[in-house]
């Protein structure tokens, strides 16, 4: 539950392998029964995270927030994503938070056949079209890579946006423009000495009513099989070392093995 003293909240991540709406519902029930205040779905090769959360509707009222962490922007357009998100926001009774990110080169180029040469520009152009639509406003944006000129007619409250960011420019942008950032595979040292300073530096350039939010994924395993858990942690985190931004985050933490970020 939320900790008023430190301004913290605890949520449950449903993982990347949810294969059916029944599985999503069962996991949401588990999160609610365990006393978590929010429930998050990663967007990988399982169910579509936004559509799946929409299927929860207004059930599981013990969950104050449901969200995605994260929807990759490549392969989408702001209008299509905004339609889907505002529909889901209507269905969930205004509980939805949208976590988005550019993904990585392997996803964009390897799976989609799209250029990943300018992810920062792509994110800025995409959000310039997406943000007003999620706030119920018209979008009129001409970017270097994406243009958006549309207005939606979907009844829904505004949707908060969290941007997955590890680079200084992307973090400063998230702090200045959006509700905050969502992080995976980052430890406390990295968050306090690197993520937060850049995020709040961006926030200081504008007038904000609240500080930007930092949502960090922490992988936790309670087990009596220490060796097996460590082996699973190494398997889960091994591919992060092949992604430059995550490899750099591991270095910031002072670790050689990203699996050491798991709490076992």
PDB file of N, CA and C in Angstrom, residues 20 22 32 93 103 146 208 228 238:
ATOM      1  N   UNK A  20      -3.604 -14.828 -22.305  1.00  0.00           N
ATOM      2  CA  UNK A  20      -5.059 -14.809 -22.456  1.00  0.00           C
ATOM      3  C   UNK A  20      -5.653 -13.787 -21.496  1.00  0.00           C
ATOM      4  N   UNK A  22      -8.142 -14.394 -19.593  1.00  0.00           N
ATOM      5  CA  UNK A  22      -8.363 -15.122 -18.340  1.00  0.00           C
ATOM      6  C   UNK A  22      -7.131 -15.041 -17.447  1.00  0.00           C
ATOM      7  N   UNK A  32      -4.838  -7.661  -6.469  1.00  0.00           N
ATOM      8  CA  UNK A  32      -5.812  -7.044  -5.563  1.00  0.00           C
ATOM      9  C   UNK A  32      -5.836  -7.769  -4.223  1.00  0.00           C
ATOM     10  N   UNK A  93     -12.788   3.109 -16.072  1.00  0.00           N
ATOM     11  CA  UNK A  93     -13.255   4.107 -15.120  1.00  0.00           C
ATOM     12  C   UNK A  93     -12.219   5.144 -14.755  1.00  0.00           C
ATOM     13  N   UNK A 103      11.442   1.440 -27.241  1.00  0.00           N
ATOM     14  CA  UNK A 103      11.932   0.085 -27.407  1.00  0.00           C
ATOM     15  C   UNK A 103      13.419   0.108 -27.704  1.00  0.00           C
ATOM     16  N   UNK A 146       7.023  12.198 -37.811  1.00  0.00           N
ATOM     17  CA  UNK A 146       5.601  11.880 -37.652  1.00  0.00           C
ATOM     18  C   UNK A 146       4.796  13.164 -37.611  1.00  0.00           C
ATOM     19  N   UNK A 208       5.504  23.067 -12.770  1.00  0.00           N
ATOM     20  CA  UNK A 208       4.761  21.838 -12.512  1.00  0.00           C
ATOM     21  C   UNK A 208       4.078  21.924 -11.158  1.00  0.00           C
ATOM     22  N   UNK A 228      18.563 -22.172  -7.906  1.00  0.00           N
ATOM     23  CA  UNK A 228      17.617 -22.149  -9.016  1.00  0.00           C
ATOM     24  C   UNK A 228      17.121 -20.752  -9.316  1.00  0.00           C
ATOM     25  N   UNK A 238      19.837 -11.758 -18.964  1.00  0.00           N
ATOM     26  CA  UNK A 238      21.010 -11.869 -19.837  1.00  0.00           C
ATOM     27  C   UNK A 238      20.916 -10.991 -21.075  1.00  0.00           C
TER      28      UNK A 238
END
